[in-house]
JSON list of C-alpha atoms and ligand atoms in Angstrom, two decimals:
[
{"chain": "F", "resi": 1, "resn": "MET", "atom": "CA", "xyz": [217.02, 174.75, 97.43]},
{"chain": "F", "resi": 2, "resn": "SER", "atom": "CA", "xyz": [219.00, 177.71, 96.02]},
{"chain": "F", "resi": 3, "resn": "LYS", "atom": "CA", "xyz": [217.18, 180.18, 93.83]},
{"chain": "F", "resi": 4, "resn": "VAL", "atom": "CA", "xyz": [219.18, 180.35, 90.59]},
{"chain": "F", "resi": 5, "resn": "THR", "atom": "CA", "xyz": [218.61, 183.49, 88.50]},
{"chain": "F", "resi": 6, "resn": "ILE", "atom": "CA", "xyz": [220.02, 183.60, 84.99]},
{"chain": "F", "resi": 7, "resn": "MET", "atom": "CA", "xyz": [220.03, 187.18, 83.78]},
{"chain": "F", "resi": 8, "resn": "ASN", "atom": "CA", "xyz": [218.34, 187.57, 80.41]},
{"chain": "F", "resi": 9, "resn": "HIS", "atom": "CA", "xyz": [218.66, 191.31, 80.09]},
{"chain": "F", "resi": 10, "resn": "PRO", "atom": "CA", "xyz": [219.79, 192.46, 76.62]},
{"chain": "F", "resi": 11, "resn": "LEU", "atom": "CA", "xyz": [222.39, 194.88, 78.05]},
{"chain": "F", "resi": 12, "resn": "ILE", "atom": "CA", "xyz": [224.03, 192.05, 79.98]},
{"chain": "F", "resi": 13, "resn": "GLN", "atom": "CA", "xyz": [224.02, 189.67, 77.02]},
{"chain": "F", "resi": 14, "resn": "HIS", "atom": "CA", "xyz": [225.45, 192.39, 74.75]},
{"chain": "F", "resi": 15, "resn": "LYS", "atom": "CA", "xyz": [228.26, 193.23, 77.16]},
{"chain": "F", "resi": 16, "resn": "ILE", "atom": "CA", "xyz": [229.12, 189.57, 77.85]},
{"chain": "F", "resi": 17, "resn": "GLY", "atom": "CA", "xyz": [229.23, 189.03, 74.08]},
{"chain": "F", "resi": 18, "resn": "ILE", "atom": "CA", "xyz": [231.98, 191.68, 73.84]},
{"chain": "F", "resi": 19, "resn": "MET", "atom": "CA", "xyz": [233.85, 190.15, 76.78]},
{"chain": "F", "resi": 20, "resn": "ARG", "atom": "CA", "xyz": [233.91, 186.72, 75.10]},
{"chain": "F", "resi": 21, "resn": "ARG", "atom": "CA", "xyz": [235.77, 188.02, 72.02]},
{"chain": "F", "resi": 22, "resn": "LYS", "atom": "CA", "xyz": [239.47, 187.26, 72.12]},
{"chain": "F", "resi": 23, "resn": "THR", "atom": "CA", "xyz": [240.20, 190.62, 70.47]},
{"chain": "F", "resi": 24, "resn": "THR", "atom": "CA", "xyz": [238.68, 192.64, 73.36]},
{"chain": "F", "resi": 25, "resn": "SER", "atom": "CA", "xyz": [241.42, 194.67, 75.06]},
{"chain": "F", "resi": 26, "resn": "THR", "atom": "CA", "xyz": [242.40, 194.34, 78.71]},
{"chain": "F", "resi": 27, "resn": "LYS", "atom": "CA", "xyz": [241.02, 197.79, 79.52]},
{"chain": "F", "resi": 28, "resn": "GLU", "atom": "CA", "xyz": [237.72, 197.18, 77.77]},
{"chain": "F", "resi": 29, "resn": "PHE", "atom": "CA", "xyz": [237.40, 193.74, 79.39]},
{"chain": "F", "resi": 30, "resn": "ARG", "atom": "CA", "xyz": [238.07, 195.16, 82.85]},
{"chain": "F", "resi": 31, "resn": "ASP", "atom": "CA", "xyz": [235.51, 197.95, 82.38]},
{"chain": "F", "resi": 32, "resn": "LEU", "atom": "CA", "xyz": [232.91, 195.42, 81.22]},
{"chain": "F", "resi": 33, "resn": "VAL", "atom": "CA", "xyz": [233.49, 193.16, 84.26]},
{"chain": "F", "resi": 34, "resn": "SER", "atom": "CA", "xyz": [232.58, 196.02, 86.51]},
{"chain": "F", "resi": 35, "resn": "GLU", "atom": "CA", "xyz": [229.59, 197.17, 84.39]},
{"chain": "F", "resi": 36, "resn": "VAL", "atom": "CA", "xyz": [228.06, 193.68, 84.16]},
{"chain": "F", "resi": 37, "resn": "ALA", "atom": "CA", "xyz": [228.63, 193.16, 87.90]},
{"chain": "F", "resi": 38, "resn": "MET", "atom": "CA", "xyz": [226.66, 196.35, 88.56]},
{"chain": "F", "resi": 39, "resn": "LEU", "atom": "CA", "xyz": [223.78, 195.17, 86.40]},
{"chain": "F", "resi": 40, "resn": "ILE", "atom": "CA", "xyz": [223.65, 191.75, 88.08]},
{"chain": "F", "resi": 41, "resn": "CYS", "atom": "CA", "xyz": [223.85, 193.40, 91.50]},
{"chain": "F", "resi": 42, "resn": "TYR", "atom": "CA", "xyz": [220.77, 195.45, 90.64]},
{"chain": "F", "resi": 43, "resn": "GLU", "atom": "CA", "xyz": [218.81, 192.18, 90.39]},
{"chain": "F", "resi": 44, "resn": "ALA", "atom": "CA", "xyz": [220.54, 190.45, 93.32]},
{"chain": "F", "resi": 45, "resn": "THR", "atom": "CA", "xyz": [219.58, 193.26, 95.70]},
{"chain": "F", "resi": 46, "resn": "ARG", "atom": "CA", "xyz": [215.94, 193.37, 94.62]},
{"chain": "F", "resi": 47, "resn": "GLU", "atom": "CA", "xyz": [214.63, 191.69, 97.76]},
{"chain": "F", "resi": 48, "resn": "LEU", "atom": "CA", "xyz": [216.63, 193.59, 100.37]},
{"chain": "F", "resi": 49, "resn": "PRO", "atom": "CA", "xyz": [214.35, 194.72, 103.19]},
{"chain": "F", "resi": 50, "resn": "LEU", "atom": "CA", "xyz": [213.55, 198.43, 103.46]},
{"chain": "F", "resi": 51, "resn": "ALA", "atom": "CA", "xyz": [212.76, 200.54, 106.50]},
{"chain": "F", "resi": 52, "resn": "ASP", "atom": "CA", "xyz": [210.80, 203.79, 106.68]},
{"chain": "F", "resi": 53, "resn": "ILE", "atom": "CA", "xyz": [212.69, 206.92, 107.64]},
{"chain": "F", "resi": 54, "resn": "GLU", "atom": "CA", "xyz": [211.35, 210.45, 108.11]},
{"chain": "F", "resi": 55, "resn": "ILE", "atom": "CA", "xyz": [213.10, 213.08, 105.99]},
{"chain": "F", "resi": 56, "resn": "GLU", "atom": "CA", "xyz": [212.49, 216.65, 104.87]},
{"chain": "F", "resi": 57, "resn": "THR", "atom": "CA", "xyz": [212.35, 217.54, 101.23]},
{"chain": "F", "resi": 58, "resn": "PRO", "atom": "CA", "xyz": [212.80, 221.25, 100.38]},
{"chain": "F", "resi": 59, "resn": "LEU", "atom": "CA", "xyz": [208.97, 221.43, 100.62]},
{"chain": "F", "resi": 60, "resn": "VAL", "atom": "CA", "xyz": [207.61, 219.09, 103.30]},
{"chain": "F", "resi": 61, "resn": "LYS", "atom": "CA", "xyz": [208.38, 216.33, 105.76]},
{"chain": "F", "resi": 62, "resn": "THR", "atom": "CA", "xyz": [207.81, 212.86, 104.27]},
{"chain": "F", "resi": 63, "resn": "ILE", "atom": "CA", "xyz": [208.57, 209.21, 104.78]},
{"chain": "F", "resi": 64, "resn": "ALA", "atom": "CA", "xyz": [211.34, 207.85, 102.57]},
{"chain": "F", "resi": 65, "resn": "GLN", "atom": "CA", "xyz": [212.81, 204.37, 102.58]},
{"chain": "F", "resi": 66, "resn": "GLU", "atom": "CA", "xyz": [216.31, 203.09, 103.23]},
{"chain": "F", "resi": 67, "resn": "ILE", "atom": "CA", "xyz": [217.89, 199.65, 103.26]},
{"chain": "F", "resi": 68, "resn": "ALA", "atom": "CA", "xyz": [217.15, 198.14, 106.66]},
{"chain": "F", "resi": 69, "resn": "GLY", "atom": "CA", "xyz": [219.48, 196.55, 109.15]},
{"chain": "F", "resi": 70, "resn": "LYS", "atom": "CA", "xyz": [223.23, 196.27, 109.28]},
{"chain": "F", "resi": 71, "resn": "LYS", "atom": "CA", "xyz": [223.71, 196.84, 105.57]},
{"chain": "F", "resi": 72, "resn": "LEU", "atom": "CA", "xyz": [225.87, 195.00, 103.12]},
{"chain": "F", "resi": 73, "resn": "CYS", "atom": "CA", "xyz": [229.25, 193.42, 102.57]},
{"chain": "F", "resi": 74, "resn": "ILE", "atom": "CA", "xyz": [230.81, 192.59, 99.19]},
{"chain": "F", "resi": 75, "resn": "VAL", "atom": "CA", "xyz": [233.26, 189.67, 99.16]},
{"chain": "F", "resi": 76, "resn": "PRO", "atom": "CA", "xyz": [235.37, 189.27, 96.01]},
{"chain": "F", "resi": 77, "resn": "ILE", "atom": "CA", "xyz": [237.16, 185.97, 95.47]},
{"chain": "F", "resi": 78, "resn": "LEU", "atom": "CA", "xyz": [240.71, 187.01, 94.52]},
{"chain": "F", "resi": 79, "resn": "ARG", "atom": "CA", "xyz": [241.91, 187.86, 92.02]},
{"chain": "F", "resi": 80, "resn": "ALA", "atom": "CA", "xyz": [239.23, 187.97, 89.39]},
{"chain": "F", "resi": 81, "resn": "GLY", "atom": "CA", "xyz": [236.39, 188.98, 91.72]},
{"chain": "F", "resi": 82, "resn": "LEU", "atom": "CA", "xyz": [238.09, 192.25, 92.65]},
{"chain": "F", "resi": 83, "resn": "HIS", "atom": "CA", "xyz": [236.89, 194.14, 89.63]},
{"chain": "F", "resi": 84, "resn": "MET", "atom": "CA", "xyz": [233.30, 192.97, 90.12]},
{"chain": "F", "resi": 85, "resn": "ALA", "atom": "CA", "xyz": [233.50, 194.38, 93.64]},
{"chain": "F", "resi": 86, "resn": "ASP", "atom": "CA", "xyz": [234.72, 197.73, 92.30]},
{"chain": "F", "resi": 87, "resn": "GLY", "atom": "CA", "xyz": [231.70, 197.91, 90.00]},
{"chain": "F", "resi": 88, "resn": "ILE", "atom": "CA", "xyz": [229.25, 197.07, 92.77]},
{"chain": "F", "resi": 89, "resn": "LEU", "atom": "CA", "xyz": [230.82, 199.66, 95.06]},
{"chain": "F", "resi": 90, "resn": "ASN", "atom": "CA", "xyz": [229.76, 202.30, 92.51]},
{"chain": "F", "resi": 91, "resn": "LEU", "atom": "CA", "xyz": [226.16, 201.34, 93.34]},
{"chain": "F", "resi": 92, "resn": "ILE", "atom": "CA", "xyz": [226.61, 200.67, 97.07]},
{"chain": "F", "resi": 93, "resn": "PRO", "atom": "CA", "xyz": [229.48, 202.91, 98.15]},
{"chain": "F", "resi": 94, "resn": "ASN", "atom": "CA", "xyz": [228.91, 202.30, 101.87]},
{"chain": "F", "resi": 95, "resn": "ALA", "atom": "CA", "xyz": [229.18, 198.52, 101.66]},
{"chain": "F", "resi": 96, "resn": "LYS", "atom": "CA", "xyz": [232.06, 196.97, 103.56]},
{"chain": "F", "resi": 97, "resn": "VAL", "atom": "CA", "xyz": [234.41, 194.67, 101.68]},
{"chain": "F", "resi": 98, "resn": "GLY", "atom": "CA", "xyz": [235.80, 191.30, 102.75]},
{"chain": "F", "resi": 99, "resn": "HIS", "atom": "CA", "xyz": [238.37, 189.36, 100.72]},
{"chain": "F", "resi": 100, "resn": "VAL", "atom": "CA", "xyz": [238.78, 185.64, 100.14]},
{"chain": "F", "resi": 101, "resn": "GLY", "atom": "CA", "xyz": [241.96, 184.55, 98.36]},
{"chain": "F", "resi": 102, "resn": "LEU", "atom": "CA", "xyz": [241.63, 181.30, 96.43]},
{"chain": "F", "resi": 103, "resn": "TYR", "atom": "CA", "xyz": [243.16, 180.02, 93.24]},
{"chain": "F", "resi": 104, "resn": "ARG", "atom": "CA", "xyz": [242.39, 176.89, 91.35]},
{"chain": "F", "resi": 105, "resn": "ASN", "atom": "CA", "xyz": [245.24, 174.37, 91.07]},
{"chain": "F", "resi": 106, "resn": "GLU", "atom": "CA", "xyz": [245.33, 173.90, 87.29]},
{"chain": "F", "resi": 107, "resn": "GLU", "atom": "CA", "xyz": [246.34, 170.21, 87.60]},
{"chain": "F", "resi": 108, "resn": "THR", "atom": "CA", "xyz": [243.84, 168.98, 90.20]},
{"chain": "F", "resi": 109, "resn": "LEU", "atom": "CA", "xyz": [241.24, 171.78, 89.65]},
{"chain": "F", "resi": 110, "resn": "GLU", "atom": "CA", "xyz": [240.97, 171.93, 93.46]},
{"chain": "F", "resi": 111, "resn": "PRO", "atom": "CA", "xyz": [240.82, 175.36, 95.15]},
{"chain": "F", "resi": 112, "resn": "VAL", "atom": "CA", "xyz": [243.86, 176.47, 97.18]},
{"chain": "F", "resi": 113, "resn": "GLU", "atom": "CA", "xyz": [243.12, 178.98, 99.92]},
{"chain": "F", "resi": 114, "resn": "TYR", "atom": "CA", "xyz": [245.65, 181.74, 100.69]},
{"chain": "F", "resi": 115, "resn": "PHE", "atom": "CA", "xyz": [243.85, 184.69, 102.29]},
{"chain": "F", "resi": 116, "resn": "CYS", "atom": "CA", "xyz": [240.73, 185.68, 104.18]},
{"chain": "F", "resi": 117, "resn": "LYS", "atom": "CA", "xyz": [239.93, 189.01, 105.81]},
{"chain": "F", "resi": 118, "resn": "MET", "atom": "CA", "xyz": [236.36, 189.90, 106.72]},
{"chain": "F", "resi": 119, "resn": "PRO", "atom": "CA", "xyz": [234.83, 192.91, 108.51]},
{"chain": "F", "resi": 120, "resn": "SER", "atom": "CA", "xyz": [234.41, 192.20, 112.24]},
{"chain": "F", "resi": 121, "resn": "ASP", "atom": "CA", "xyz": [230.60, 192.50, 112.03]},
{"chain": "F", "resi": 122, "resn": "ALA", "atom": "CA", "xyz": [230.28, 190.37, 108.87]},
{"chain": "F", "resi": 123, "resn": "GLU", "atom": "CA", "xyz": [227.87, 187.88, 110.44]},
{"chain": "F", "resi": 124, "resn": "GLU", "atom": "CA", "xyz": [225.32, 190.70, 110.90]},
{"chain": "F", "resi": 125, "resn": "ARG", "atom": "CA", "xyz": [225.55, 191.75, 107.26]},
{"chain": "F", "resi": 126, "resn": "GLU", "atom": "CA", "xyz": [224.00, 190.60, 104.00]},
{"chain": "F", "resi": 127, "resn": "ILE", "atom": "CA", "xyz": [226.96, 189.11, 102.10]},
{"chain": "F", "resi": 128, "resn": "PHE", "atom": "CA", "xyz": [227.44, 189.23, 98.30]},
{"chain": "F", "resi": 129, "resn": "VAL", "atom": "CA", "xyz": [230.27, 186.91, 97.20]},
{"chain": "F", "resi": 130, "resn": "VAL", "atom": "CA", "xyz": [231.48, 187.75, 93.68]},
{"chain": "F", "resi": 131, "resn": "ASP", "atom": "CA", "xyz": [233.64, 185.88, 91.17]},
{"chain": "F", "resi": 132, "resn": "PRO", "atom": "CA", "xyz": [233.32, 186.17, 87.36]},
{"chain": "F", "resi": 133, "resn": "MET", "atom": "CA", "xyz": [233.57, 182.41, 86.71]},
{"chain": "F", "resi": 134, "resn": "LEU", "atom": "CA", "xyz": [231.75, 179.41, 88.19]},
{"chain": "F", "resi": 135, "resn": "ALA", "atom": "CA", "xyz": [233.45, 176.51, 86.39]},
{"chain": "F", "resi": 136, "resn": "THR", "atom": "CA", "xyz": [233.70, 173.27, 88.43]},
{"chain": "F", "resi": 137, "resn": "GLY", "atom": "CA", "xyz": [232.22, 175.27, 91.32]},
{"chain": "F", "resi": 138, "resn": "GLY", "atom": "CA", "xyz": [235.11, 174.26, 93.61]},
{"chain": "F", "resi": 139, "resn": "SER", "atom": "CA", "xyz": [236.38, 177.80, 94.30]},
{"chain": "F", "resi": 140, "resn": "ALA", "atom": "CA", "xyz": [233.00, 179.42, 94.96]},
{"chain": "F", "resi": 141, "resn": "SER", "atom": "CA", "xyz": [231.86, 176.50, 97.10]},
{"chain": "F", "resi": 142, "resn": "ALA", "atom": "CA", "xyz": [235.08, 176.55, 99.17]},
{"chain": "F", "resi": 143, "resn": "ALA", "atom": "CA", "xyz": [234.81, 180.34, 99.65]},
{"chain": "F", "resi": 144, "resn": "ILE", "atom": "CA", "xyz": [231.30, 180.02, 100.98]},
{"chain": "F", "resi": 145, "resn": "THR", "atom": "CA", "xyz": [232.19, 177.11, 103.28]},
{"chain": "F", "resi": 146, "resn": "LEU", "atom": "CA", "xyz": [234.98, 179.30, 104.68]},
{"chain": "F", "resi": 147, "resn": "LEU", "atom": "CA", "xyz": [232.51, 182.14, 105.39]},
{"chain": "F", "resi": 148, "resn": "LYS", "atom": "CA", "xyz": [229.96, 179.78, 106.94]},
{"chain": "F", "resi": 149, "resn": "ASN", "atom": "CA", "xyz": [232.68, 178.41, 109.24]},
{"chain": "F", "resi": 150, "resn": "LYS", "atom": "CA", "xyz": [233.06, 181.98, 110.52]},
{"chain": "F", "resi": 151, "resn": "GLY", "atom": "CA", "xyz": [229.37, 182.08, 111.46]},
{"chain": "F", "resi": 152, "resn": "ILE", "atom": "CA", "xyz": [228.22, 184.01, 108.37]},
{"chain": "F", "resi": 153, "resn": "ALA", "atom": "CA", "xyz": [224.80, 182.95, 107.11]},
{"chain": "F", "resi": 154, "resn": "LYS", "atom": "CA", "xyz": [223.11, 185.50, 104.82]},
{"chain": "F", "resi": 155, "resn": "ILE", "atom": "CA", "xyz": [225.04, 184.82, 101.63]},
{"chain": "F", "resi": 156, "resn": "HIS", "atom": "CA", "xyz": [224.35, 185.44, 97.92]},
{"chain": "F", "resi": 157, "resn": "PHE", "atom": "CA", "xyz": [226.69, 184.47, 95.06]},
{"chain": "F", "resi": 158, "resn": "LEU", "atom": "CA", "xyz": [227.08, 186.50, 91.84]},
{"chain": "F", "resi": 159, "resn": "CYS", "atom": "CA", "xyz": [229.04, 185.45, 88.75]},
{"chain": "F", "resi": 160, "resn": "LEU", "atom": "CA", "xyz": [229.26, 186.56, 85.13]},
{"chain": "F", "resi": 161, "resn": "ILE", "atom": "CA", "xyz": [229.49, 183.12, 83.47]},
{"chain": "F", "resi": 162, "resn": "ALA", "atom": "CA", "xyz": [228.68, 179.66, 84.83]},
{"chain": "F", "resi": 163, "resn": "ALA", "atom": "CA", "xyz": [228.96, 176.09, 83.57]},
{"chain": "F", "resi": 164, "resn": "PRO", "atom": "CA", "xyz": [226.06, 173.71, 84.30]},
{"chain": "F", "resi": 165, "resn": "GLU", "atom": "CA", "xyz": [228.53, 171.43, 86.16]},
{"chain": "F", "resi": 166, "resn": "GLY", "atom": "CA", "xyz": [229.44, 174.27, 88.54]},
{"chain": "F", "resi": 167, "resn": "VAL", "atom": "CA", "xyz": [225.83, 175.30, 89.16]},
{"chain": "F", "resi": 168, "resn": "LYS", "atom": "CA", "xyz": [224.93, 171.69, 89.98]},
{"chain": "F", "resi": 169, "resn": "ARG", "atom": "CA", "xyz": [227.78, 171.25, 92.45]},
{"chain": "F", "resi": 170, "resn": "PHE", "atom": "CA", "xyz": [227.36, 174.68, 94.06]},
{"chain": "F", "resi": 171, "resn": "THR", "atom": "CA", "xyz": [223.61, 174.41, 94.62]},
{"chain": "F", "resi": 172, "resn": "LYS", "atom": "CA", "xyz": [224.02, 170.88, 96.01]},
{"chain": "F", "resi": 173, "resn": "GLU", "atom": "CA", "xyz": [226.71, 171.98, 98.49]},
{"chain": "F", "resi": 174, "resn": "HIS", "atom": "CA", "xyz": [225.04, 175.30, 99.39]},
{"chain": "F", "resi": 175, "resn": "PRO", "atom": "CA", "xyz": [221.27, 174.96, 98.88]},
{"chain": "F", "resi": 176, "resn": "ASP", "atom": "CA", "xyz": [220.73, 177.96, 101.18]},
{"chain": "F", "resi": 177, "resn": "VAL", "atom": "CA", "xyz": [222.67, 180.38, 98.92]},
{"chain": "F", "resi": 178, "resn": "ASP", "atom": "CA", "xyz": [220.94, 182.16, 96.02]},
{"chain": "F", "resi": 179, "resn": "VAL", "atom": "CA", "xyz": [222.92, 182.41, 92.78]},
{"chain": "F", "resi": 180, "resn": "TYR", "atom": "CA", "xyz": [222.83, 185.16, 90.13]},
{"chain": "F", "resi": 181, "resn": "ILE", "atom": "CA", "xyz": [224.43, 184.32, 86.78]},
{"chain": "F", "resi": 182, "resn": "GLY", "atom": "CA", "xyz": [225.09, 186.63, 83.81]},
{"chain": "F", "resi": 183, "resn": "ALA", "atom": "CA", "xyz": [225.13, 183.78, 81.27]},
{"chain": "F", "resi": 184, "resn": "LEU", "atom": "CA", "xyz": [224.83, 180.01, 81.61]},
{"chain": "F", "resi": 185, "resn": "ASP", "atom": "CA", "xyz": [227.23, 178.36, 79.15]},
{"chain": "F", "resi": 186, "resn": "GLU", "atom": "CA", "xyz": [227.33, 174.89, 77.60]},
{"chain": "F", "resi": 187, "resn": "ARG", "atom": "CA", "xyz": [229.92, 172.85, 79.48]},
{"chain": "F", "resi": 188, "resn": "LEU", "atom": "CA", "xyz": [233.48, 172.49, 80.77]},
{"chain": "F", "resi": 189, "resn": "ASP", "atom": "CA", "xyz": [236.34, 171.38, 78.54]},
{"chain": "F", "resi": 190, "resn": "GLU", "atom": "CA", "xyz": [238.88, 168.71, 79.57]},
{"chain": "F", "resi": 191, "resn": "ARG", "atom": "CA", "xyz": [241.00, 171.38, 81.38]},
{"chain": "F", "resi": 192, "resn": "GLY", "atom": "CA", "xyz": [238.01, 172.66, 83.36]},
{"chain": "F", "resi": 193, "resn": "TYR", "atom": "CA", "xyz": [237.52, 175.82, 81.27]},
{"chain": "F", "resi": 194, "resn": "ILE", "atom": "CA", "xyz": [234.02, 177.01, 80.50]},
{"chain": "F", "resi": 195, "resn": "LEU", "atom": "CA", "xyz": [232.89, 176.64, 76.85]},
{"chain": "F", "resi": 196, "resn": "PRO", "atom": "CA", "xyz": [232.33, 178.90, 75.01]},
{"chain": "F", "resi": 197, "resn": "GLY", "atom": "CA", "xyz": [233.36, 181.05, 78.00]},
{"chain": "F", "resi": 198, "resn": "LEU", "atom": "CA", "xyz": [235.78, 183.92, 77.82]},
{"chain": "F", "resi": 199, "resn": "GLY", "atom": "CA", "xyz": [239.08, 182.29, 78.79]},
{"chain": "F", "resi": 200, "resn": "ASP", "atom": "CA", "xyz": [240.81, 182.94, 82.10]},
{"chain": "F", "resi": 201, "resn": "ALA", "atom": "CA", "xyz": [239.03, 185.90, 83.66]},
{"chain": "F", "resi": 202, "resn": "GLY", "atom": "CA", "xyz": [241.90, 186.88, 86.01]},
{"chain": "F", "resi": 203, "resn": "ASP", "atom": "CA", "xyz": [244.44, 186.85, 83.18]},
{"chain": "F", "resi": 204, "resn": "ARG", "atom": "CA", "xyz": [242.15, 188.91, 80.95]},
{"chain": "F", "resi": 205, "resn": "ILE", "atom": "CA", "xyz": [241.45, 191.50, 83.68]},
{"chain": "F", "resi": 206, "resn": "TYR", "atom": "CA", "xyz": [245.09, 191.93, 84.66]},
{"chain": "F", "resi": 207, "resn": "GLY", "atom": "CA", "xyz": [246.83, 191.15, 81.35]},
{"chain": "F", "resi": 208, "resn": "THR", "atom": "CA", "xyz": [248.88, 188.35, 82.91]},
{"chain": "F", "resi": 209, "resn": "LYS", "atom": "CA", "xyz": [249.02, 186.05, 79.91]},
{"chain": "T", "resi": 301, "resn": "LIG", "atom": "O1", "xyz": [234.84, 176.92, 89.55]},
{"chain": "T", "resi": 301, "resn": "LIG", "atom": "P1", "xyz": [236.30, 176.64, 89.54]},
{"chain": "T", "resi": 301, "resn": "LIG", "atom": "O2", "xyz": [236.64, 175.41, 88.75]},
{"chain": "T", "resi": 301, "resn": "LIG", "atom": "O3", "xyz": [236.90, 176.61, 90.91]},
{"chain": "T", "resi": 301, "resn": "LIG", "atom": "O4", "xyz": [237.01, 177.80, 88.70]},
{"chain": "T", "resi": 301, "resn": "LIG", "atom": "C1", "xyz": [236.66, 179.13, 88.87]},
{"chain": "T", "resi": 301, "resn": "LIG", "atom": "C2", "xyz": [237.78, 179.90, 89.50]},
{"chain": "T", "resi": 301, "resn": "LIG", "atom": "O5", "xyz": [238.88, 180.03, 88.57]},
{"chain": "T", "resi": 301, "resn": "LIG", "atom": "C3", "xyz": [239.19, 181.41, 88.41]},
{"chain": "T", "resi": 301, "resn": "LIG", "atom": "O6", "xyz": [240.13, 181.85, 89.32]},
{"chain": "T", "resi": 301, "resn": "LIG", "atom": "P2", "xyz": [241.68, 181.43, 89.23]},
{"chain": "T", "resi": 301, "resn": "LIG", "atom": "O7", "xyz": [241.92, 180.16, 89.96]},
{"chain": "T", "resi": 301, "resn": "LIG", "atom": "O8", "xyz": [242.11, 181.47, 87.81]},
{"chain": "T", "resi": 301, "resn": "LIG", "atom": "O9", "xyz": [242.40, 182.57, 90.08]},
{"chain": "T", "resi": 301, "resn": "LIG", "atom": "P3", "xyz": [242.67, 184.09, 89.69]},
{"chain": "T", "resi": 301, "resn": "LIG", "atom": "O10", "xyz": [241.38, 184.82, 89.91]},
{"chain": "T", "resi": 301, "resn": "LIG", "atom": "O11", "xyz": [243.73, 184.50, 90.63]},
{"chain": "T", "resi": 301, "resn": "LIG", "atom": "O12", "xyz": [243.11, 184.13, 88.25]},
{"chain": "T", "resi": 301, "resn": "LIG", "atom": "C4", "xyz": [237.86, 182.08, 88.65]},
{"chain": "T", "resi": 301, "resn": "LIG", "atom": "O13", "xyz": [237.98, 183.47, 88.88]},
{"chain": "T", "resi": 301, "resn": "LIG", "atom": "C5", "xyz": [237.31, 181.29, 89.81]},
{"chain": "T", "resi": 301, "resn": "LIG", "atom": "O14", "xyz": [237.76, 181.72, 91.08]},
{"chain": "T", "resi": 302, "resn": "LIG", "atom": "O1", "xyz": [236.74, 179.20, 82.04]},
{"chain": "T", "resi": 302, "resn": "LIG", "atom": "C1", "xyz": [237.29, 179.46, 83.14]},
{"chain": "T", "resi": 302, "resn": "LIG", "atom": "C2", "xyz": [237.36, 178.51, 84.17]},
{"chain": "T", "resi": 302, "resn": "LIG", "atom": "C3", "xyz": [237.96, 178.85, 85.34]},
{"chain": "T", "resi": 302, "resn": "LIG", "atom": "N1", "xyz": [238.49, 180.09, 85.47]},
{"chain": "T", "resi": 302, "resn": "LIG", "atom": "C4", "xyz": [238.43, 181.01, 84.49]},
{"chain": "T", "resi": 302, "resn": "LIG", "atom": "O2", "xyz": [238.91, 182.14, 84.66]},
{"chain": "T", "resi": 302, "resn": "LIG", "atom": "N2", "xyz": [237.83, 180.66, 83.34]},
{"chain": "T", "resi": 303, "resn": "LIG", "atom": "MG1", "xyz": [242.79, 182.89, 86.83]}
]
């Protein structure tokens, strides 16, 4: 069963509170997406394995620690996930980046796939899929199925806001994927938008509405 972590850190709740306001500007919203993504990533990477490495400080030789293995890969779901990835890259600048292009058909609410480009060694990496919104769960679930079909197994999913309906569907379809959520909201409305939510994340990041 997936481990579902709902972040209860005051900094995250404060920043998401600003993002929810309809008066928040595009620039401020975009900056907050990347800041909150960084804070969630801090928690999502807590259990990464470490390896000992010998180094020299200016004074002595010592054993330090570094992240073990083949390192990490961030996978934003386009478009709205892109800015989360930018934030996380501030913390993990050497991570590789894959892209999955999906949009939600606003009539059927079904995901429509249009792009996928992953690093060639992605199946050896720890993968962090990022998308601000988990609404019906269709887009995130389809993105992860696509990665699994490419032989990728070590996957985590990070989002800023989730609806209970999306969490239920996602964890049922991908019980092997841990989920990190900035805030768990009340429900979906009749158009599949999260309530209270923050509106359409992609439109708010890019000013397209
Ligand atoms: O859980 P779901 O019901 O699938 O909805 C969530 C999806 O909707 C939004 O993307 P959107 O389709 O608006 O694409 P965009 O990022 O290009 O705006 C959001 O960023 C998710 O990808
Ligand atoms: O509330 C929602 C639901 C889907 N996609 C968004 O960007 N916002
Ligand atoms: Mg959108």
